[in-house]
mmCIF file of C-alpha atoms in Angstrom:
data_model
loop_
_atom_site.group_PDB
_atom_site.id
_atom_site.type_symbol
_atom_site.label_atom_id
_atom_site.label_comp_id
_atom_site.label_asym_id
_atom_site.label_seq_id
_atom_site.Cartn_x
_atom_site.Cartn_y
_atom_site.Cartn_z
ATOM 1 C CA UNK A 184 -201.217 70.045 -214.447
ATOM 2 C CA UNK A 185 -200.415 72.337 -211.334
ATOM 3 C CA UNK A 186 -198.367 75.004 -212.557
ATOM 4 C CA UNK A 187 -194.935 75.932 -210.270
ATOM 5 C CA UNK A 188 -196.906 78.703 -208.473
ATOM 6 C CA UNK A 189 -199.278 76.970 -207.023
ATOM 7 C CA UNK A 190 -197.138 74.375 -206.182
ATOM 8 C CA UNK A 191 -195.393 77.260 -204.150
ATOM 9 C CA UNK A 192 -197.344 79.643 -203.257
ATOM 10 C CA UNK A 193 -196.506 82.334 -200.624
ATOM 11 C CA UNK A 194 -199.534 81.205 -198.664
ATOM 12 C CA UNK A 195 -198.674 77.720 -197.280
ATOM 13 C CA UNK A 196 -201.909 76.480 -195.379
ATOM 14 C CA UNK A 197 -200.427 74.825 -191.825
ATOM 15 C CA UNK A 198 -198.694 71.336 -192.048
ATOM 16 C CA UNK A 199 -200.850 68.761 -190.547
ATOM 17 C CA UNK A 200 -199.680 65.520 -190.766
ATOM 18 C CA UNK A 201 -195.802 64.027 -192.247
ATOM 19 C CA UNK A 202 -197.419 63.333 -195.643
ATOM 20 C CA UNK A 203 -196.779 67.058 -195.392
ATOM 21 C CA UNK A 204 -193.321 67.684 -194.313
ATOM 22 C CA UNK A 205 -190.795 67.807 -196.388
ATOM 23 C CA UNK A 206 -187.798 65.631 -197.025
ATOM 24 C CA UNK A 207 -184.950 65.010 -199.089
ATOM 25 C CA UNK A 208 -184.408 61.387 -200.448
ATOM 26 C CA UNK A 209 -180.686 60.487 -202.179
ATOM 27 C CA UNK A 210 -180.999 57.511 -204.547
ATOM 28 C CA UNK A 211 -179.707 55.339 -207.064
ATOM 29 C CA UNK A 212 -179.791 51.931 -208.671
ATOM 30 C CA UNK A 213 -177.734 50.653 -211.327
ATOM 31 C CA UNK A 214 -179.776 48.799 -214.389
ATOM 32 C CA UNK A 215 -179.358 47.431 -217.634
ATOM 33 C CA UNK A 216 -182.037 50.800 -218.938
ATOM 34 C CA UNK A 217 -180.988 51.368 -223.028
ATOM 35 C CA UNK A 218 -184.118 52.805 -223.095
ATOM 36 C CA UNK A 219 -183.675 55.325 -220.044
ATOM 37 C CA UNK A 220 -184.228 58.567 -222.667
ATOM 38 C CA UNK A 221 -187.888 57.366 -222.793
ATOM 39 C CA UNK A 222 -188.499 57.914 -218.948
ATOM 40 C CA UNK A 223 -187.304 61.611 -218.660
ATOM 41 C CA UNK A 224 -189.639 63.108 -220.157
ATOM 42 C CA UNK A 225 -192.786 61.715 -217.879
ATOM 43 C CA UNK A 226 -190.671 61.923 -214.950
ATOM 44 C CA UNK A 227 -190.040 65.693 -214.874
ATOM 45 C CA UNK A 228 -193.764 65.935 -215.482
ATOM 46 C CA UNK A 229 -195.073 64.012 -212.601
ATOM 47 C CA UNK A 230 -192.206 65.903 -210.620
ATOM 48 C CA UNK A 231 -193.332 69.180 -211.628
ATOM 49 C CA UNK A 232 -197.001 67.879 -211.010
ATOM 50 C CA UNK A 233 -195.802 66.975 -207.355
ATOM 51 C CA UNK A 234 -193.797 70.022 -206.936
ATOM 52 C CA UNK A 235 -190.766 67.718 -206.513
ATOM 53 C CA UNK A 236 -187.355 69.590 -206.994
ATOM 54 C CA UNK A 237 -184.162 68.738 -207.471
ATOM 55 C CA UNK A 238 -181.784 66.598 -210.106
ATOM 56 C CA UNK A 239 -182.224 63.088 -211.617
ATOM 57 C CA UNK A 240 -179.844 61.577 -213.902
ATOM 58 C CA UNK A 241 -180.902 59.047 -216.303
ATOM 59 C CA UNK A 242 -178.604 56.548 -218.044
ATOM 60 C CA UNK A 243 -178.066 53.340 -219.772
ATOM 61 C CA UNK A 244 -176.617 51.889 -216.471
ATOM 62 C CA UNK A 245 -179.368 52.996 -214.533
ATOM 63 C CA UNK A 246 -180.918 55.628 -212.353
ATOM 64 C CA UNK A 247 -179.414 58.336 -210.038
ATOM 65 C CA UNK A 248 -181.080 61.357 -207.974
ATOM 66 C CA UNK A 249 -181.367 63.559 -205.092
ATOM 67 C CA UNK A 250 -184.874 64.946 -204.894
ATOM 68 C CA UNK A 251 -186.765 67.181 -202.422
ATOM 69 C CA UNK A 252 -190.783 67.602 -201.732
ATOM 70 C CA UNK A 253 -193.437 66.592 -199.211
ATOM 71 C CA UNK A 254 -193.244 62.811 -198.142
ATOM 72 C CA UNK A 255 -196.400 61.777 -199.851
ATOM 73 C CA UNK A 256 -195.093 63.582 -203.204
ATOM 74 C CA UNK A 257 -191.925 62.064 -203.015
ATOM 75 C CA UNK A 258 -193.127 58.824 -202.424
ATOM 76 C CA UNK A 259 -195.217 58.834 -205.441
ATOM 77 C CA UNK A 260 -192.231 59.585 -207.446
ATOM 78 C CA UNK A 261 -190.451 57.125 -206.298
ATOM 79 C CA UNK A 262 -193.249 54.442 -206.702
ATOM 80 C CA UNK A 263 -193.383 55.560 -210.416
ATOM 81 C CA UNK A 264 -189.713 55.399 -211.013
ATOM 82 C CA UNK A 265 -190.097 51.255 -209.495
ATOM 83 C CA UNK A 266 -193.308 50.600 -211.643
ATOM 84 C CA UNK A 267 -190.042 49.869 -214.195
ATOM 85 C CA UNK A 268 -189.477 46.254 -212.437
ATOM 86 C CA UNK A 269 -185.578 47.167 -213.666
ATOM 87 C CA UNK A 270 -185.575 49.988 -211.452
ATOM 88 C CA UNK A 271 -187.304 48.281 -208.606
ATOM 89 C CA UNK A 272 -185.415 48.143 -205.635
ATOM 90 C CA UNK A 273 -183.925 51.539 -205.538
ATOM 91 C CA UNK A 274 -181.197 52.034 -202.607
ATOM 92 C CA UNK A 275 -181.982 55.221 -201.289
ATOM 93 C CA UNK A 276 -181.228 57.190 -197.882
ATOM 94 C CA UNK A 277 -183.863 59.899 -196.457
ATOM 95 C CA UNK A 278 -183.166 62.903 -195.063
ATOM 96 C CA UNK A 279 -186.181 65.037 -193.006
ATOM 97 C CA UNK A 280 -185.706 68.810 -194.102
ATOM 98 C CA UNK A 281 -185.293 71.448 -190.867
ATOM 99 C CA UNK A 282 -188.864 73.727 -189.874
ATOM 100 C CA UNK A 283 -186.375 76.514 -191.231
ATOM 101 C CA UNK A 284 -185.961 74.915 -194.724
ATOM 102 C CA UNK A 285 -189.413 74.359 -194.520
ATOM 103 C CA UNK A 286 -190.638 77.633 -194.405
ATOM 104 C CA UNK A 287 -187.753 78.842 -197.111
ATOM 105 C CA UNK A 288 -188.975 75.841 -199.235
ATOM 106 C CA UNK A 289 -192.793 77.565 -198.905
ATOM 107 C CA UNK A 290 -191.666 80.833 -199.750
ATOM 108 C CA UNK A 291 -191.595 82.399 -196.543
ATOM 109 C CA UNK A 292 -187.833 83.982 -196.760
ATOM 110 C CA UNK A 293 -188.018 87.579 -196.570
ATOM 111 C CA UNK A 294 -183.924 88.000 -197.413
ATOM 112 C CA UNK A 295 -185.000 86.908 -201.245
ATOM 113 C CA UNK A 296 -188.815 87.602 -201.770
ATOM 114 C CA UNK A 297 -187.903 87.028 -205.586
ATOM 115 C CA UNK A 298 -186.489 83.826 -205.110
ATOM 116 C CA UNK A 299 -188.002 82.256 -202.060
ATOM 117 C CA UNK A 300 -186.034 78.871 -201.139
ATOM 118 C CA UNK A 301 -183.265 80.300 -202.500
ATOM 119 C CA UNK A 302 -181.339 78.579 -199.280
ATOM 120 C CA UNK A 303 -183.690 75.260 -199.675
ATOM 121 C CA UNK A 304 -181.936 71.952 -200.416
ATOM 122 C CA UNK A 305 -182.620 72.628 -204.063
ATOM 123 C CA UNK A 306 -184.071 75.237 -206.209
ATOM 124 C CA UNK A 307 -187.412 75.124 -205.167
ATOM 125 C CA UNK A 308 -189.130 75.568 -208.302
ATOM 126 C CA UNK A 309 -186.827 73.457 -210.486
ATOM 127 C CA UNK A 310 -186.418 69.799 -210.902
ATOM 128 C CA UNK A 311 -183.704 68.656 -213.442
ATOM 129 C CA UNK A 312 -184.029 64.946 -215.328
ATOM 130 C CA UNK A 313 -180.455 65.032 -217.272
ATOM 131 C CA UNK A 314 -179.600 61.946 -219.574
ATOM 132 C CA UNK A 315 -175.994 60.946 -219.571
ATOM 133 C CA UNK A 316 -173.621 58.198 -220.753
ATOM 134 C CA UNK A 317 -172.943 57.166 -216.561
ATOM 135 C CA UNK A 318 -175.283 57.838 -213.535
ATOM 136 C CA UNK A 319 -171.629 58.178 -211.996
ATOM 137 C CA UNK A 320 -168.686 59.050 -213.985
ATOM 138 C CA UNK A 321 -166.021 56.785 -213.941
ATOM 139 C CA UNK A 322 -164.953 56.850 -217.816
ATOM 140 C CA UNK A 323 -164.189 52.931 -217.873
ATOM 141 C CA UNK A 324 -166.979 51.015 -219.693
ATOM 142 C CA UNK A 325 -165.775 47.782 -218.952
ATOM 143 C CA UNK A 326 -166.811 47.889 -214.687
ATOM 144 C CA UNK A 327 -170.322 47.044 -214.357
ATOM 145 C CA UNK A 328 -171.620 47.191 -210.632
ATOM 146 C CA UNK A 329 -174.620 45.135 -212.269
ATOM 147 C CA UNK A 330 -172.336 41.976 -212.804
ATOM 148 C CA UNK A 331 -170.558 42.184 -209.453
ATOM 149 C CA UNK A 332 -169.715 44.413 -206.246
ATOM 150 C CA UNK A 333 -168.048 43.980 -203.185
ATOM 151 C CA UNK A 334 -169.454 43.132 -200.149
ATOM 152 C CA UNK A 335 -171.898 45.555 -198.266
ATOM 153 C CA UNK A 336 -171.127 46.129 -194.863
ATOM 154 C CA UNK A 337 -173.939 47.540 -192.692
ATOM 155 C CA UNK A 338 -173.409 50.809 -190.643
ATOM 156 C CA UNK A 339 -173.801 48.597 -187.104
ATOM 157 C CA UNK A 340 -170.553 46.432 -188.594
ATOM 158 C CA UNK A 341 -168.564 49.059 -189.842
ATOM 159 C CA UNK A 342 -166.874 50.326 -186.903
ATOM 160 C CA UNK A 343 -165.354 46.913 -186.168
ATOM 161 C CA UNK A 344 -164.416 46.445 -189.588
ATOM 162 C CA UNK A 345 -162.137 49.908 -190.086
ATOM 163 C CA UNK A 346 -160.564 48.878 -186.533
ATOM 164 C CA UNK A 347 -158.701 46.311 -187.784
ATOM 165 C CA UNK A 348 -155.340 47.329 -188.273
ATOM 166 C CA UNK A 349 -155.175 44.392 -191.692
ATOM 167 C CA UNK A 350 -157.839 46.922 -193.466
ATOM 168 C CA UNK A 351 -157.213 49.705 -195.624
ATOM 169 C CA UNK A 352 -159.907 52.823 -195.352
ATOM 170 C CA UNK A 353 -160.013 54.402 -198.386
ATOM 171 C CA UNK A 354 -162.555 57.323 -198.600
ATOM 172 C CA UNK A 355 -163.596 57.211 -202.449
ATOM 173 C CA UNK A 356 -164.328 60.953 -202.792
ATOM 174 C CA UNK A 357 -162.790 63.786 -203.517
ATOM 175 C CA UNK A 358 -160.289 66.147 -201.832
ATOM 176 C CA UNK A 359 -162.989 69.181 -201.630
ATOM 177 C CA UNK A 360 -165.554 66.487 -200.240
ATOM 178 C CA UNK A 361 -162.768 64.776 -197.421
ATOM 179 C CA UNK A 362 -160.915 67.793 -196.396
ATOM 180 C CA UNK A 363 -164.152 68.956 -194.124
ATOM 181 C CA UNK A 364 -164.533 65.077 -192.895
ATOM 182 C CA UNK A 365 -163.677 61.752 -192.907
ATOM 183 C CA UNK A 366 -163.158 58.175 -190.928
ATOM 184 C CA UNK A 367 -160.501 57.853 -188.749
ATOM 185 C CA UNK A 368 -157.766 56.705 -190.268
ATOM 186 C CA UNK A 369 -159.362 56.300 -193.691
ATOM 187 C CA UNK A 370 -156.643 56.812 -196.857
ATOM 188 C CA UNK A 371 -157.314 59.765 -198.970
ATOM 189 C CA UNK A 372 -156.761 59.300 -202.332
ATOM 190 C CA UNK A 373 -156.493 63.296 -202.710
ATOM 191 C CA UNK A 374 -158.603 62.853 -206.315
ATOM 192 C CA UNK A 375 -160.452 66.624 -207.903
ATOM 193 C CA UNK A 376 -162.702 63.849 -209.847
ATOM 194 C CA UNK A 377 -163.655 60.188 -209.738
ATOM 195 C CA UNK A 378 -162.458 59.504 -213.432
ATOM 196 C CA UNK A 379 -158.812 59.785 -211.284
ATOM 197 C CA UNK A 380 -159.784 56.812 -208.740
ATOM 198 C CA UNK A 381 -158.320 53.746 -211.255
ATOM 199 C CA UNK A 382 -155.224 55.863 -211.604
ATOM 200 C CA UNK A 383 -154.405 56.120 -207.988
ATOM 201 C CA UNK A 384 -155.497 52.505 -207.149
ATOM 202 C CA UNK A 385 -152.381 51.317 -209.921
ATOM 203 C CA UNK A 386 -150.496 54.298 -208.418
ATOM 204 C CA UNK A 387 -150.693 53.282 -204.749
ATOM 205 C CA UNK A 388 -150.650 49.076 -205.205
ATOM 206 C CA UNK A 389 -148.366 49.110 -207.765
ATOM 207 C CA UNK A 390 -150.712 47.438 -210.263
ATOM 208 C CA UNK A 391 -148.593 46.881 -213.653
ATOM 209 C CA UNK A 392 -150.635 46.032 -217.245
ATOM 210 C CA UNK A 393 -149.310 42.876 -218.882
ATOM 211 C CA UNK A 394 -151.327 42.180 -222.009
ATOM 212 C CA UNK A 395 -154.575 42.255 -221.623
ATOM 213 C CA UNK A 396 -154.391 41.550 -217.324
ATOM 214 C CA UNK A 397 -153.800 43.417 -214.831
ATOM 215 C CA UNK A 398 -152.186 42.056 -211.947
ATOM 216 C CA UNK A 399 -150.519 43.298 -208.431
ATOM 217 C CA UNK A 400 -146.808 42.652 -208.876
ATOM 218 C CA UNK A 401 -143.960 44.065 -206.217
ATOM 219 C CA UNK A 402 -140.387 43.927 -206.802
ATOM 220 C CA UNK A 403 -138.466 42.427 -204.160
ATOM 221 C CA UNK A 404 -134.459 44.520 -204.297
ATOM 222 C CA UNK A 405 -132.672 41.599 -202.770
ATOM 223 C CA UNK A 406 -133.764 39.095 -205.077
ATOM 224 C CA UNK A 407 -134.673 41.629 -207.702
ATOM 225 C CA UNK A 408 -137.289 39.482 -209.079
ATOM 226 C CA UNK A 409 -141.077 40.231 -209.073
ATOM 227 C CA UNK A 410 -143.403 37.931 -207.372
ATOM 228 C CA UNK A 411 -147.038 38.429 -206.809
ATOM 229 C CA UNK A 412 -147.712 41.206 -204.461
ATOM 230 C CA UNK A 413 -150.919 39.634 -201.613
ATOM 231 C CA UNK A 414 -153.494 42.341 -201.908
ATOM 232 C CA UNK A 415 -154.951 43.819 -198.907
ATOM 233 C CA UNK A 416 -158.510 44.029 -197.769
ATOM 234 C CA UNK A 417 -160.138 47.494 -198.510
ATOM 235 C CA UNK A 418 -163.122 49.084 -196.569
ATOM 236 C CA UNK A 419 -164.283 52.085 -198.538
ATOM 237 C CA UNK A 420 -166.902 54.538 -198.310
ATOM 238 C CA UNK A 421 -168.580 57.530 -200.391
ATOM 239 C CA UNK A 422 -171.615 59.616 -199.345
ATOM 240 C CA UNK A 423 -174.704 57.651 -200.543
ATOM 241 C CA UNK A 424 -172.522 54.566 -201.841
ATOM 242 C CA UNK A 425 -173.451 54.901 -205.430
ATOM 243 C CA UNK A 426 -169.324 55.726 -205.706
ATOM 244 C CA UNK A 427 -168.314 52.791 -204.231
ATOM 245 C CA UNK A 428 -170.355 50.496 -206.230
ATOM 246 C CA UNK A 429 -168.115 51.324 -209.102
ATOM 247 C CA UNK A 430 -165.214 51.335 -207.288
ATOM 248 C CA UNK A 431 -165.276 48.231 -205.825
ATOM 249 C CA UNK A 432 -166.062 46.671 -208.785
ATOM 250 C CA UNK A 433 -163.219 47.979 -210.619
ATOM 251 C CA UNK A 434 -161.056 46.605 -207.717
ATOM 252 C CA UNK A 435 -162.349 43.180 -208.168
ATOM 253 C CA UNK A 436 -161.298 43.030 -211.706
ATOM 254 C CA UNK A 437 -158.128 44.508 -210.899
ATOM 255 C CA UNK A 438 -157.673 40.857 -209.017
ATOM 256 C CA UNK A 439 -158.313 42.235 -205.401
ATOM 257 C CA UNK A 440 -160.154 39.686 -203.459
ATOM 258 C CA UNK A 441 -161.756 41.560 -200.193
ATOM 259 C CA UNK A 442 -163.432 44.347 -201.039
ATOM 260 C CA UNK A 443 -166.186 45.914 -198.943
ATOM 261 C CA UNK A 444 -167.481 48.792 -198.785
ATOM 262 C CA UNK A 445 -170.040 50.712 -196.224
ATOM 263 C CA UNK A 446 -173.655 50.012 -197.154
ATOM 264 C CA UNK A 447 -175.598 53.704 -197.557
ATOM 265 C CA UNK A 448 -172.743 55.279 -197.502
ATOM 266 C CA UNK A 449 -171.372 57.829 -194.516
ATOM 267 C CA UNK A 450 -175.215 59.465 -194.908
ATOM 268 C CA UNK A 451 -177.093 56.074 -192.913
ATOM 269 C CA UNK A 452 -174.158 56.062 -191.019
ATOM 270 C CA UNK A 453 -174.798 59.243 -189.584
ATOM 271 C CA UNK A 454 -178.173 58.683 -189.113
ATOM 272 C CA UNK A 455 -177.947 55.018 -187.530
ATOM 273 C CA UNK A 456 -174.592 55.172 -185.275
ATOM 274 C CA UNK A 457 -174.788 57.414 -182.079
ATOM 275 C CA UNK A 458 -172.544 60.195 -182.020
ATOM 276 C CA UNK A 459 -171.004 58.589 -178.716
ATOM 277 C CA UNK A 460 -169.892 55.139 -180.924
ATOM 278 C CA UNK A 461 -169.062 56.819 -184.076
ATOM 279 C CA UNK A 462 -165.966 57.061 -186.090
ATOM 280 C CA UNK A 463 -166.567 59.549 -188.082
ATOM 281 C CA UNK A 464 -164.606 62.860 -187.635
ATOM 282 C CA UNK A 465 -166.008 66.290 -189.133
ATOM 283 C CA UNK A 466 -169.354 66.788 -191.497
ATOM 284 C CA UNK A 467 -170.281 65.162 -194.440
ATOM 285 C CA UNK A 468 -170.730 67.366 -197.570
ATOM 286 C CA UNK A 469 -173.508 66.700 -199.465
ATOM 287 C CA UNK A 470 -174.464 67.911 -203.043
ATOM 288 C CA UNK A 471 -177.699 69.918 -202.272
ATOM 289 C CA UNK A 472 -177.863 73.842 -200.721
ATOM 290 C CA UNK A 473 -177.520 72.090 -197.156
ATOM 291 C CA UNK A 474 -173.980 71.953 -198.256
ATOM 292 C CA UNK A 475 -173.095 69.656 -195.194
ATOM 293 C CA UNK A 476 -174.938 67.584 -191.979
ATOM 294 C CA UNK A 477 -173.537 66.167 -188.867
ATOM 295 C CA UNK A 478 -174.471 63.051 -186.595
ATOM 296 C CA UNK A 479 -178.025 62.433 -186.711
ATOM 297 C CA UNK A 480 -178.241 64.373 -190.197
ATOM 298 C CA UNK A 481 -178.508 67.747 -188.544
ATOM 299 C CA UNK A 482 -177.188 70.649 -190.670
ATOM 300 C CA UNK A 483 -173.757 71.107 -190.162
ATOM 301 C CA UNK A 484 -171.542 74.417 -190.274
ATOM 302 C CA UNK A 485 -170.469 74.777 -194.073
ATOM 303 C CA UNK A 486 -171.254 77.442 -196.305
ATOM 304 C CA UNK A 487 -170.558 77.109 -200.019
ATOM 305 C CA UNK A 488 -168.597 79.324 -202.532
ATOM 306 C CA UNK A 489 -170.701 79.724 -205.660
ATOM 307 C CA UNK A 490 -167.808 80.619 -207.341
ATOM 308 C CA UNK A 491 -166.076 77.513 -207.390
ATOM 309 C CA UNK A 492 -168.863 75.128 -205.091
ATOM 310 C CA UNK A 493 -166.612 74.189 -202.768
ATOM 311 C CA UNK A 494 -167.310 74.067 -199.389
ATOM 312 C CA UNK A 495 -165.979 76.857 -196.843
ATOM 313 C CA UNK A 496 -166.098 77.283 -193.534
ATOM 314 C CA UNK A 497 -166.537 80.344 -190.984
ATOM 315 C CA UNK A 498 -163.005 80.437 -191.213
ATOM 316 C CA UNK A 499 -162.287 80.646 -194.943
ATOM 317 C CA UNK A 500 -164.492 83.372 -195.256
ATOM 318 C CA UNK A 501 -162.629 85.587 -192.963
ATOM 319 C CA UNK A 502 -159.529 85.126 -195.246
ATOM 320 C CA UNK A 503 -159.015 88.063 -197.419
ATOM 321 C CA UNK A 504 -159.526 85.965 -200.638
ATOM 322 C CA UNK A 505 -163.009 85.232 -199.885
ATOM 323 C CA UNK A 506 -165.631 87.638 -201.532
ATOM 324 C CA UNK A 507 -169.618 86.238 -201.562
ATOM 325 C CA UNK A 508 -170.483 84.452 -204.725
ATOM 326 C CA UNK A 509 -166.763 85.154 -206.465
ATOM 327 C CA UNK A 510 -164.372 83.863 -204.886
ATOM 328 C CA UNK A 511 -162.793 81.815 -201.671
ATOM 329 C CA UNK A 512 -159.182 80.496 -200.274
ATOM 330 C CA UNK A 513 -159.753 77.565 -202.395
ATOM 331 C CA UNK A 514 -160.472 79.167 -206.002
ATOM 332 C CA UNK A 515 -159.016 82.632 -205.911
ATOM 333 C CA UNK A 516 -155.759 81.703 -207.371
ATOM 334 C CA UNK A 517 -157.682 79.891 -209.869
ATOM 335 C CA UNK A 518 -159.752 82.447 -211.813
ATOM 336 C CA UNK A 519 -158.896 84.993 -213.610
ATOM 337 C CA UNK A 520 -160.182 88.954 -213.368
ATOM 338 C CA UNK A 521 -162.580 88.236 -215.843
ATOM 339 C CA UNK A 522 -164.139 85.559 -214.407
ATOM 340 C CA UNK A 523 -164.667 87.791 -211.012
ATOM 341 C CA UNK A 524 -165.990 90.376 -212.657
ATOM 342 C CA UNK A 525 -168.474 88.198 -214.405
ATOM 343 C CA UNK A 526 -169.062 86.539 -210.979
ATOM 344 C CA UNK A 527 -169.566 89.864 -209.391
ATOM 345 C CA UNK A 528 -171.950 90.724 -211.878
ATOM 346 C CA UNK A 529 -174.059 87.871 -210.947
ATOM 347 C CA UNK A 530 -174.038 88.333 -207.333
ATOM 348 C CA UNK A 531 -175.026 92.108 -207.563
ATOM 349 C CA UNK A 532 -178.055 90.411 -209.952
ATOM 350 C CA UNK A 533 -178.461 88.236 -207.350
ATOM 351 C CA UNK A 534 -178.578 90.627 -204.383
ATOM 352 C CA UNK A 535 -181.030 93.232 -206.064
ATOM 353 C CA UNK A 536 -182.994 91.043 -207.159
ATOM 354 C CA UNK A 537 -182.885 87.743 -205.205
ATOM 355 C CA UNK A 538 -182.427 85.832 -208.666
ATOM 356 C CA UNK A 539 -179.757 85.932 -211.139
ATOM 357 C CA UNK A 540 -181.023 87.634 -213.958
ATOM 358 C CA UNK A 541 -183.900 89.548 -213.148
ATOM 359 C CA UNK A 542 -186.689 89.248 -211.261
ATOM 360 C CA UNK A 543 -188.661 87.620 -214.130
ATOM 361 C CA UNK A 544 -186.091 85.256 -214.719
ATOM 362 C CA UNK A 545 -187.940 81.935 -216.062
ATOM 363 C CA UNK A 546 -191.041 83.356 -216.518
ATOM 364 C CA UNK A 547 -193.092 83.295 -219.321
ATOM 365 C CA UNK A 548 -192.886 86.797 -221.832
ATOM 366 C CA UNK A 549 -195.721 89.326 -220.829
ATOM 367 C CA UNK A 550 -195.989 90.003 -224.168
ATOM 368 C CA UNK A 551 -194.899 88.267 -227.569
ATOM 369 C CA UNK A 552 -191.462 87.681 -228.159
ATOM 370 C CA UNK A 553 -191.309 89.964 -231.580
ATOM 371 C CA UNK A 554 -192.453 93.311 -228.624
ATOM 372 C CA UNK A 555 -189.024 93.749 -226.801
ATOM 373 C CA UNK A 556 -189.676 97.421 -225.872
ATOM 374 C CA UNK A 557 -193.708 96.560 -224.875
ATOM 375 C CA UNK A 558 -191.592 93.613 -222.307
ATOM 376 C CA UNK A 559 -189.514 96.276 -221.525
ATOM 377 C CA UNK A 560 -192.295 98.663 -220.276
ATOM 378 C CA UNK A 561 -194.034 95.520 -218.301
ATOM 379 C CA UNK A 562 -190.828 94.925 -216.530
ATOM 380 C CA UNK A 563 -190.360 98.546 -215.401
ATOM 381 C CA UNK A 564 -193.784 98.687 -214.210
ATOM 382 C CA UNK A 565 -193.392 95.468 -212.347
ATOM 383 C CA UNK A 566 -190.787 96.649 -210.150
#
């Protein structure tokens, strides 16, 4: 098996065709998969084989990822992951990484020699295969996206679609995700964690529990009687649209009856409507070290704080709470002088060494395990 050096070695022969180039591909596909624990462990192999980074999440409902490496790598993982004929068919958006990635990626950054692609999409020598109960957390067992969805509605339509003054927008992310964009006029749902969508949706349409339905009721104060409350029609978008698939399947069994929702989320928007027709307002944060992209999927402006992952802007860290890798506008209030130091800690780790924890962090010992003082002398020599 190539080992993670040579997969990224400091000497990068010149890229000559796109099977070279690297890209990041988002995807996801719900499945009935009780058996999903048996595919982790020869996926993270052929990843690490391929020198594929980033994170895959594996669960009975399916498949979920976000995964960086040259095209012909990438592709290969894919095709294995859709040799499963339940995984076949994966919705997934693609992403081409920046000549300046590229060359962090390849180990070519000399601000962290220890840690080169430090900035890249993802940890460049790292991919992560996690088994969990949801590919997407939702908490409500009962809403399967594999027995029914809402509609899709393809970027080209969804302009005219959000113009209608009848639809509700409702962006189905949350309030650290929409506060740097959004969709004109789309309804924020101001949620710190999908779990909190159902709540809101009863919340804001007044949906009351009778038994074992749910239905829309509205009290009329003249009549004071309740009668049926007529549903509206909901657009709503995520990033990918993995989010929505859930959500709009909980809002068919909550008895709404139009319910679309933007197919490849705001990501193939971006990269299929021009800048000049599009509706979109701001960047789109994404869950990879890009942090956000624009129109066109160019990297946008935003930062992140790695001490609460939020995303920041030029702005925010002028403001006297900000402090790199502890602490911004958004989480300062929030943590306590402990956790700062402990944060500071790991940023002066980070700085000296260009990897928190040492620069032999996730290496294998020089010497046995049972010689801590023989390590000891290997490590000051290696310095």
């Amino acid at each position: 098996m190539t080992t993670v050096s040579q997969c990224f070695s400091t000497k990068q022969e010149p890229v000559e065709s796109d099977k070279s180039s690297l890209l990041v591909v988002s995807f996801y596909k719900f499945a009935d998969f009780p058996d999903h624990a048996d595919l982790r462990k020869p996926l993270k192999d052929l990843c690490e084989e391929l020198c594929v980074s980033g994170g895959i999440i594996l669960a009975p409902e399916g498949i979920n990822g976000s995964i960086c490496g040259s095209r012909e790598s990438v592709e290969r993982v894919l095709a294995f992951i859709q040799s499963d004929v339940r995984l076949s068919g994966l919705r997934q958006v693609e992403t081409p990484v920046s000549p300046e990635q590229e060359a962090i990626h390849h180990g070519h950054s000399s601000s962290s020699p220890l840690a080169a692609g430090e900035d890249a999409p993802f940890r460049w020598d790292h991919v992560r295969v996690k088994l969990k109960k949801e590919i997407v957390t939702l908490g409500m067992p009962s809403v399967s996206p594999i027995e029914r969805v809402g509609t899709y509605v393809s970027p080209e339509e969804w302009n005219e679609l959000i113009s209608d003054p009848e639809t509700v927008v409702i962006d189905v992310r949350n309030t650290y995700e929409t506060r740097i964009g959004k969709f004109k006029g789309a309804v924020d749902p101001c949620t710190t964690a999908f779990r909190h969508f159902p709540s809101w949706v009863e919340n804001q349409f007044a949906l009351k529990q009778e038994g074992n339905e749910t239905q829309a009721k509205v009290e009329k104060e003249e009549e004071k009687a309740e009668k049926p409350k007529v549903l509206p029609r909901i657009a709503m978008y995520c990033t990918g649209g993995i989010r929505c698939e859930k959500a709009s399947s909980f809002l068919l069994s909550q008895g709404f009856e139009e319910v679309y929702h933007l197919k490849g989320g705001i990501l193939k928007y971006l990269e299929q409507v021009p800048k000049t027709e599009s509706l979109w307002e701001g960047e789109c944060f994404v869950f990879d070290k890009r942090v956000s992209v624009e129109h066109g999927l160019a990297q946008g402006t935003h930062k992140l704080c790695y001490g609460c992952k939020q995303p920041i802007s030029d702005e925010d860290m002028e403001a006297p709470e900000y402090e790199s890798g502890v602490s911004c506008p958004y989480c300062f209030s929030e943590k306590s002088e402990e956790e700062k130091e402990r944060a500071r800690a790991r940023q002066s780790q980070f700085e000296e060494w260009g990897v928190i924890g040492g620069p032999d962090k996730g290496r294998r010992p020089a010497t046995k395990p049972d010689s801590p003082r023989k390590s000891s002398a290997k490590l000051g020599s290696s310095i």
